[in-house]
């Protein structure tokens, strides 16, 4: 994979972050070297260490995820126990909530309410997104990972079995009106990612467990009545598929299983052929799908050196490569 256009710094002042793709570089555990990369998809400008340059302080220890609203960027830094709120135009600090246990994802529900999932706690944190102050803890009886808002419900994956007496094979359902768990859906072990398709069906990808306890699986679920429509089982128990994504039209799924695979939401079986092959020496770590269905793949390299990001067309043609930080993970597309 070679670069068609690759620049470490823009040739003119950034100003507002326009046409923005943000890459959250996790950094090494306990090293405090997480960072934020900006890429302009119209002119291929890149800028490293955005958070540090704008705020004169390191991002922290293991940056896990990123999300947006019209005015702000929210970055969850897991081992620093903090969620930052930044100005969407300047990336300047606005607010933060800290002293969280092990935050993973931030989901804004409305102007008064946002949820934060937690790897170690059996609660969700309910936060005011305006000032990032804690409103309350919502007991859910399990740890939590992905948070997906659909209509008036949030689908919550229970990925880790840490600190709980239940098997980690459930998707919990929370009603936003009451902020209480109203249902749960049993799926495979370690549900790691979720999407909703154009037919309002929920898809859940499960790795099968840390010790390859069972075959990995993909689940298609009716989001209205919570009934299982179809279970797809992977043939190789030693693999751990992750990073389930869906395109902007809601009809094609993508996931990572060493290589990148794609399938229609109407397919009756899992794809046998890869969509994008991981070339030798490339360690594909995460997937991002832009609103225009361009595909971004991060290369974590050896987990110690800076990584790269590969940008593909919707048909899987490599367009360009740009530099990122250490362990480039979550990819966010600013509205």
CSV table of C-alpha atoms in Angstrom, one decimal:
chain,number,residue,atom,x,y,z
A,1,UNK,CA,0.0,0.0,0.0
A,2,UNK,CA,1.7,3.2,-1.2
A,3,UNK,CA,0.9,6.8,-0.7
A,4,UNK,CA,-0.7,8.8,-3.4
A,5,UNK,CA,-0.4,12.0,-1.4
A,6,UNK,CA,1.2,12.2,2.0
A,7,UNK,CA,1.9,15.3,4.1
A,8,UNK,CA,2.8,15.5,7.8
A,9,UNK,CA,1.7,19.1,8.2
A,10,UNK,CA,-0.6,21.4,6.2
A,11,UNK,CA,1.0,24.0,4.0
A,12,UNK,CA,-1.4,26.7,5.2
A,13,UNK,CA,-3.0,27.4,8.5
A,14,UNK,CA,-5.8,24.9,9.4
A,15,UNK,CA,-8.3,27.5,10.6
A,16,UNK,CA,-11.5,25.6,11.1
A,17,UNK,CA,-11.4,21.8,10.8
A,18,UNK,CA,-13.1,21.5,7.5
A,19,UNK,CA,-13.8,18.3,5.6
A,20,UNK,CA,-12.5,16.6,8.7
A,21,UNK,CA,-11.5,13.0,9.3
A,22,UNK,CA,-10.2,12.5,12.8
A,23,UNK,CA,-8.1,9.5,13.8
A,24,UNK,CA,-7.9,8.7,17.5
A,25,UNK,CA,-4.5,7.2,18.2
A,26,UNK,CA,-4.7,5.0,21.3
A,27,UNK,CA,-1.1,5.1,22.3
A,28,UNK,CA,0.6,2.5,24.5
A,29,UNK,CA,-1.1,1.5,27.8
A,30,UNK,CA,0.3,3.6,30.7
A,31,UNK,CA,2.6,5.5,28.4
A,32,UNK,CA,0.3,8.6,28.1
A,33,UNK,CA,1.1,9.0,24.4
A,34,UNK,CA,-2.4,9.0,22.9
A,35,UNK,CA,-2.9,11.6,20.2
A,36,UNK,CA,-5.3,13.0,17.6
A,37,UNK,CA,-4.7,13.2,13.9
A,38,UNK,CA,-6.6,15.4,11.5
A,39,UNK,CA,-7.0,14.6,7.8
A,40,UNK,CA,-8.7,16.9,5.2
A,41,UNK,CA,-10.3,14.5,2.6
A,42,UNK,CA,-10.5,17.2,-0.1
A,43,UNK,CA,-6.9,18.3,-0.2
A,44,UNK,CA,-5.2,15.5,1.8
A,45,UNK,CA,-3.7,17.8,4.4
A,46,UNK,CA,-2.8,16.1,7.6
A,47,UNK,CA,-1.9,17.4,11.0
A,48,UNK,CA,-0.6,15.3,13.9
A,49,UNK,CA,-0.9,15.9,17.7
A,50,UNK,CA,-3.9,18.2,17.2
A,51,UNK,CA,-5.1,18.0,20.9
A,52,UNK,CA,-1.6,18.7,22.2
A,53,UNK,CA,-1.0,21.6,19.8
A,54,UNK,CA,-4.3,23.2,20.4
A,55,UNK,CA,-4.5,22.7,24.2
A,56,UNK,CA,-0.8,22.5,25.3
A,57,UNK,CA,-1.4,19.3,27.2
A,58,UNK,CA,-1.2,15.6,26.2
A,59,UNK,CA,-4.4,13.8,25.3
A,60,UNK,CA,-3.7,11.1,27.9
A,61,UNK,CA,-3.5,7.3,28.3
A,62,UNK,CA,-5.3,5.1,25.7
A,63,UNK,CA,-7.7,7.2,23.7
A,64,UNK,CA,-10.6,4.9,22.9
A,65,UNK,CA,-13.4,6.6,20.9
A,66,UNK,CA,-14.6,9.8,19.3
A,67,UNK,CA,-18.1,11.3,18.6
A,68,UNK,CA,-19.5,14.6,17.5
A,69,UNK,CA,-22.4,16.9,17.6
A,70,UNK,CA,-22.8,20.1,15.5
A,71,UNK,CA,-20.7,22.2,18.0
A,72,UNK,CA,-18.4,19.8,19.8
A,73,UNK,CA,-16.0,16.8,19.6
A,74,UNK,CA,-16.1,14.2,22.4
A,75,UNK,CA,-13.0,12.0,23.0
A,76,UNK,CA,-13.0,9.2,25.5
A,77,UNK,CA,-9.6,8.5,27.1
A,78,UNK,CA,-9.9,5.2,28.8
A,79,UNK,CA,-7.0,4.8,31.2
A,80,UNK,CA,-7.0,8.5,32.0
A,81,UNK,CA,-10.6,8.0,33.2
A,82,UNK,CA,-11.7,11.1,31.3
A,83,UNK,CA,-14.0,12.3,28.5
A,84,UNK,CA,-13.0,15.6,26.8
A,85,UNK,CA,-15.4,18.0,25.1
A,86,UNK,CA,-13.7,20.1,22.4
A,87,UNK,CA,-14.8,22.9,20.1
A,88,UNK,CA,-15.6,21.3,16.7
A,89,UNK,CA,-14.1,24.2,14.7
A,90,UNK,CA,-11.0,24.8,16.7
A,91,UNK,CA,-10.4,21.6,18.8
A,92,UNK,CA,-10.0,23.8,21.8
A,93,UNK,CA,-10.9,22.5,25.2
A,94,UNK,CA,-14.5,23.2,26.4
A,95,UNK,CA,-15.1,20.9,29.3
A,96,UNK,CA,-14.4,17.4,30.6
A,97,UNK,CA,-15.7,14.8,33.0
A,98,UNK,CA,-13.0,12.8,34.9
A,99,UNK,CA,-12.8,10.4,37.8
A,100,UNK,CA,-14.6,7.8,35.7
A,101,UNK,CA,-13.7,4.2,36.2
A,102,UNK,CA,-12.9,2.8,32.8
A,103,UNK,CA,-14.8,4.8,30.1
A,104,UNK,CA,-15.2,3.4,26.6
A,105,UNK,CA,-17.8,5.3,24.5
A,106,UNK,CA,-19.8,8.5,24.8
A,107,UNK,CA,-23.3,8.8,23.3
A,108,UNK,CA,-25.2,12.1,23.3
A,109,UNK,CA,-28.9,11.5,23.6
A,110,UNK,CA,-30.1,15.1,23.6
A,111,UNK,CA,-28.9,18.5,24.9
A,112,UNK,CA,-29.4,17.5,28.5
A,113,UNK,CA,-28.4,13.8,28.5
A,114,UNK,CA,-25.4,11.7,27.4
A,115,UNK,CA,-24.3,8.2,28.3
A,116,UNK,CA,-20.8,6.8,28.9
A,117,UNK,CA,-20.1,3.1,28.9
A,118,UNK,CA,-17.6,1.5,31.2
A,119,UNK,CA,-15.3,-1.6,30.9
A,120,UNK,CA,-15.1,-2.2,34.7
A,121,UNK,CA,-18.3,-0.8,36.2
A,122,UNK,CA,-21.7,-2.3,36.2
A,123,UNK,CA,-23.2,1.1,35.6
A,124,UNK,CA,-23.6,3.6,32.9
A,125,UNK,CA,-22.7,7.2,33.6
A,126,UNK,CA,-25.4,9.7,32.8
A,127,UNK,CA,-23.9,13.1,32.0
A,128,UNK,CA,-25.0,16.6,31.1
A,129,UNK,CA,-23.2,17.1,27.7
A,130,UNK,CA,-23.3,20.9,28.1
A,131,UNK,CA,-21.1,21.1,31.2
A,132,UNK,CA,-20.0,17.4,31.3
A,133,UNK,CA,-21.1,17.1,34.8
A,134,UNK,CA,-22.3,13.7,36.2
A,135,UNK,CA,-26.1,13.5,36.7
A,136,UNK,CA,-26.3,9.9,38.0
A,137,UNK,CA,-25.1,6.4,37.7
A,138,UNK,CA,-27.5,4.0,35.9
A,139,UNK,CA,-27.2,0.4,37.3
A,140,UNK,CA,-27.3,-2.2,34.5
A,141,UNK,CA,-25.8,-5.2,36.2
A,142,UNK,CA,-23.1,-5.7,33.5
A,143,UNK,CA,-20.1,-3.9,32.0
A,144,UNK,CA,-20.8,-2.0,28.8
A,145,UNK,CA,-19.1,-1.2,25.5
A,146,UNK,CA,-20.9,0.0,22.4
A,147,UNK,CA,-23.8,2.4,22.7
A,148,UNK,CA,-26.1,2.7,19.7
A,149,UNK,CA,-29.1,5.1,19.7
A,150,UNK,CA,-32.0,4.0,17.5
A,151,UNK,CA,-35.3,5.8,17.9
A,152,UNK,CA,-36.0,6.1,21.6
A,153,UNK,CA,-33.8,3.2,22.6
A,154,UNK,CA,-30.1,2.6,23.3
A,155,UNK,CA,-28.6,-0.8,22.4
A,156,UNK,CA,-25.7,-1.6,24.8
A,157,UNK,CA,-23.2,-4.4,24.2
A,158,UNK,CA,-21.9,-6.3,27.2
A,159,UNK,CA,-18.4,-7.2,25.8
A,160,UNK,CA,-16.4,-7.9,28.9
A,161,UNK,CA,-17.2,-10.3,31.7
A,162,UNK,CA,-14.9,-8.5,34.1
A,163,UNK,CA,-16.5,-7.8,37.5
A,164,UNK,CA,-19.8,-9.4,36.8
A,165,UNK,CA,-21.5,-12.7,37.6
A,166,UNK,CA,-23.2,-13.0,34.2
A,167,UNK,CA,-22.0,-14.4,30.9
A,168,UNK,CA,-20.9,-11.6,28.5
A,169,UNK,CA,-23.3,-12.5,25.7
A,170,UNK,CA,-26.0,-9.9,25.9
A,171,UNK,CA,-27.2,-6.6,24.3
A,172,UNK,CA,-29.1,-4.6,26.8
A,173,UNK,CA,-31.9,-2.2,25.8
A,174,UNK,CA,-32.4,1.1,27.5
A,175,UNK,CA,-35.4,3.4,27.1
A,176,UNK,CA,-34.2,7.0,26.8
A,177,UNK,CA,-37.4,8.4,28.3
A,178,UNK,CA,-36.9,6.5,31.6
A,179,UNK,CA,-33.2,5.9,31.3
A,180,UNK,CA,-33.8,2.4,32.5
A,181,UNK,CA,-33.0,-1.0,31.1
A,182,UNK,CA,-36.2,-2.5,29.7
A,183,UNK,CA,-35.0,-5.6,27.8
A,184,UNK,CA,-32.0,-7.7,26.9
A,185,UNK,CA,-31.1,-9.8,23.9
A,186,UNK,CA,-28.9,-12.9,24.1
A,187,UNK,CA,-26.3,-13.2,21.4
A,188,UNK,CA,-22.8,-14.7,21.1
A,189,UNK,CA,-19.9,-14.2,23.5
A,190,UNK,CA,-18.1,-10.9,23.4
A,191,UNK,CA,-20.4,-8.7,21.3
A,192,UNK,CA,-18.0,-6.1,20.1
A,193,UNK,CA,-19.8,-3.9,17.5
A,194,UNK,CA,-23.3,-3.0,16.4
A,195,UNK,CA,-25.1,-1.2,13.5
A,196,UNK,CA,-28.7,-0.7,12.4
A,197,UNK,CA,-29.5,-1.2,8.7
A,198,UNK,CA,-32.0,0.6,6.4
A,199,UNK,CA,-34.8,-1.9,7.4
A,200,UNK,CA,-34.3,-1.0,11.1
A,201,UNK,CA,-32.7,-4.4,11.8
A,202,UNK,CA,-29.9,-4.5,14.5
A,203,UNK,CA,-26.7,-6.3,13.6
A,204,UNK,CA,-24.3,-7.5,16.3
A,205,UNK,CA,-20.9,-9.0,15.7
A,206,UNK,CA,-19.5,-11.3,18.4
A,207,UNK,CA,-15.8,-12.5,18.6
A,208,UNK,CA,-16.6,-15.7,20.4
A,209,UNK,CA,-14.7,-15.0,23.6
A,210,UNK,CA,-11.2,-14.1,24.6
A,211,UNK,CA,-10.1,-17.8,24.7
A,212,UNK,CA,-12.0,-18.7,21.5
A,213,UNK,CA,-14.6,-20.3,23.7
A,214,UNK,CA,-17.2,-20.6,20.9
A,215,UNK,CA,-17.4,-19.8,17.2
A,216,UNK,CA,-17.6,-16.1,16.3
A,217,UNK,CA,-21.0,-15.0,15.2
A,218,UNK,CA,-23.0,-12.3,13.5
A,219,UNK,CA,-26.6,-11.7,14.5
A,220,UNK,CA,-29.5,-10.0,12.6
A,221,UNK,CA,-32.2,-8.9,15.0
A,222,UNK,CA,-35.5,-7.1,14.6
A,223,UNK,CA,-35.0,-3.9,16.6
A,224,UNK,CA,-38.7,-3.5,17.2
A,225,UNK,CA,-39.7,-6.8,18.8
A,226,UNK,CA,-36.1,-7.9,19.7
A,227,UNK,CA,-36.5,-11.2,17.9
A,228,UNK,CA,-33.5,-13.0,16.3
A,229,UNK,CA,-33.9,-13.0,12.5
A,230,UNK,CA,-30.7,-14.8,11.6
A,231,UNK,CA,-27.5,-16.0,13.2
A,232,UNK,CA,-24.4,-16.4,11.0
A,233,UNK,CA,-21.6,-18.5,12.4
A,234,UNK,CA,-18.0,-18.2,11.4
A,235,UNK,CA,-16.2,-21.4,10.4
A,236,UNK,CA,-12.9,-20.7,12.2
A,237,UNK,CA,-13.1,-20.7,16.0
A,238,UNK,CA,-9.6,-19.2,16.2
A,239,UNK,CA,-10.5,-15.9,14.5
A,240,UNK,CA,-11.9,-12.8,16.2
A,241,UNK,CA,-14.0,-10.7,13.8
A,242,UNK,CA,-14.4,-7.0,14.9
A,243,UNK,CA,-15.3,-3.5,13.7
A,244,UNK,CA,-18.7,-4.1,12.2
A,245,UNK,CA,-19.7,-1.0,10.1
A,246,UNK,CA,-22.4,-0.2,7.7
A,247,UNK,CA,-22.4,2.1,4.6
A,248,UNK,CA,-24.3,5.4,4.4
A,249,UNK,CA,-27.2,3.8,2.5
A,250,UNK,CA,-27.6,1.1,5.2
A,251,UNK,CA,-27.5,-1.9,2.9
A,252,UNK,CA,-23.9,-3.1,3.0
A,253,UNK,CA,-22.0,-4.4,6.0
A,254,UNK,CA,-18.2,-4.4,6.5
A,255,UNK,CA,-16.1,-6.1,9.2
A,256,UNK,CA,-12.5,-6.9,10.0
A,257,UNK,CA,-11.3,-10.5,10.3
A,258,UNK,CA,-7.6,-10.1,9.5
A,259,UNK,CA,-8.8,-9.0,6.0
A,260,UNK,CA,-11.8,-6.7,5.4
A,261,UNK,CA,-15.0,-8.4,4.3
A,262,UNK,CA,-18.2,-7.0,3.0
A,263,UNK,CA,-21.7,-8.4,2.6
A,264,UNK,CA,-25.3,-7.3,1.8
A,265,UNK,CA,-27.8,-7.1,4.5
A,266,UNK,CA,-29.8,-9.5,2.4
A,267,UNK,CA,-27.1,-12.2,2.2
A,268,UNK,CA,-28.0,-15.6,3.7
A,269,UNK,CA,-24.4,-16.5,4.5
A,270,UNK,CA,-21.1,-14.9,5.4
A,271,UNK,CA,-18.8,-13.8,2.6
A,272,UNK,CA,-16.1,-16.3,1.7
A,273,UNK,CA,-13.9,-13.9,-0.3
A,274,UNK,CA,-12.3,-10.8,1.2
A,275,UNK,CA,-13.2,-7.3,0.0
A,276,UNK,CA,-9.8,-5.8,0.8
A,277,UNK,CA,-6.8,-8.0,1.6
A,278,UNK,CA,-4.4,-7.1,4.3
A,279,UNK,CA,-1.1,-7.0,2.5
A,280,UNK,CA,2.1,-8.5,4.0
A,281,UNK,CA,3.4,-6.4,6.8
A,282,UNK,CA,0.1,-4.5,7.3
A,283,UNK,CA,-1.7,-4.8,10.6
A,284,UNK,CA,-5.2,-3.6,10.0
A,285,UNK,CA,-6.6,-2.5,13.3
A,286,UNK,CA,-9.8,-0.6,12.6
A,287,UNK,CA,-12.3,0.5,9.9
A,288,UNK,CA,-14.1,3.8,9.3
A,289,UNK,CA,-16.8,4.4,6.7
A,290,UNK,CA,-17.3,8.0,5.6
A,291,UNK,CA,-20.7,9.5,4.8
A,292,UNK,CA,-19.7,9.1,1.1
A,293,UNK,CA,-18.9,5.4,1.8
A,294,UNK,CA,-15.1,5.8,1.4
A,295,UNK,CA,-13.3,3.2,3.5
A,296,UNK,CA,-10.6,4.1,5.9
A,297,UNK,CA,-8.4,1.4,7.4
A,298,UNK,CA,-5.8,2.0,10.1
A,299,UNK,CA,-2.5,0.1,10.3
A,300,UNK,CA,-1.3,-0.3,13.9
A,301,UNK,CA,2.2,-1.4,12.6
A,302,UNK,CA,4.0,-3.1,15.5
A,303,UNK,CA,2.0,-1.2,18.2
A,304,UNK,CA,5.1,0.9,19.0
A,305,UNK,CA,5.9,2.9,15.9
A,306,UNK,CA,3.5,5.5,14.4
A,307,UNK,CA,0.8,3.9,12.2
A,308,UNK,CA,-0.8,4.8,8.9
A,309,UNK,CA,-4.3,5.2,7.5
A,310,UNK,CA,-5.3,3.9,4.1
A,311,UNK,CA,-8.2,5.5,2.2
A,312,UNK,CA,-10.2,3.4,-0.3
A,313,UNK,CA,-13.0,4.2,-2.7
A,314,UNK,CA,-16.4,2.5,-2.0
A,315,UNK,CA,-15.4,-0.1,-4.5
A,316,UNK,CA,-12.2,-1.0,-2.7
A,317,UNK,CA,-9.6,0.9,-4.7
A,318,UNK,CA,-6.7,2.4,-2.7
A,319,UNK,CA,-6.7,6.2,-3.1
A,320,UNK,CA,-4.1,7.4,-0.7
A,321,UNK,CA,-2.2,6.9,2.5
A,322,UNK,CA,-1.6,9.3,5.4
A,323,UNK,CA,0.4,9.2,8.6
A,324,UNK,CA,-1.1,8.8,12.1
A,325,UNK,CA,0.1,8.3,15.6
A,326,UNK,CA,0.8,5.2,17.7
A,327,UNK,CA,-2.0,2.6,17.4
A,328,UNK,CA,-4.5,4.5,15.2
A,329,UNK,CA,-7.9,3.2,16.3
A,330,UNK,CA,-11.3,4.9,16.1
A,331,UNK,CA,-12.0,7.1,13.1
A,332,UNK,CA,-14.5,9.9,13.2
A,333,UNK,CA,-16.1,12.0,10.5
A,334,UNK,CA,-17.1,15.5,11.6
A,335,UNK,CA,-20.6,16.4,10.3
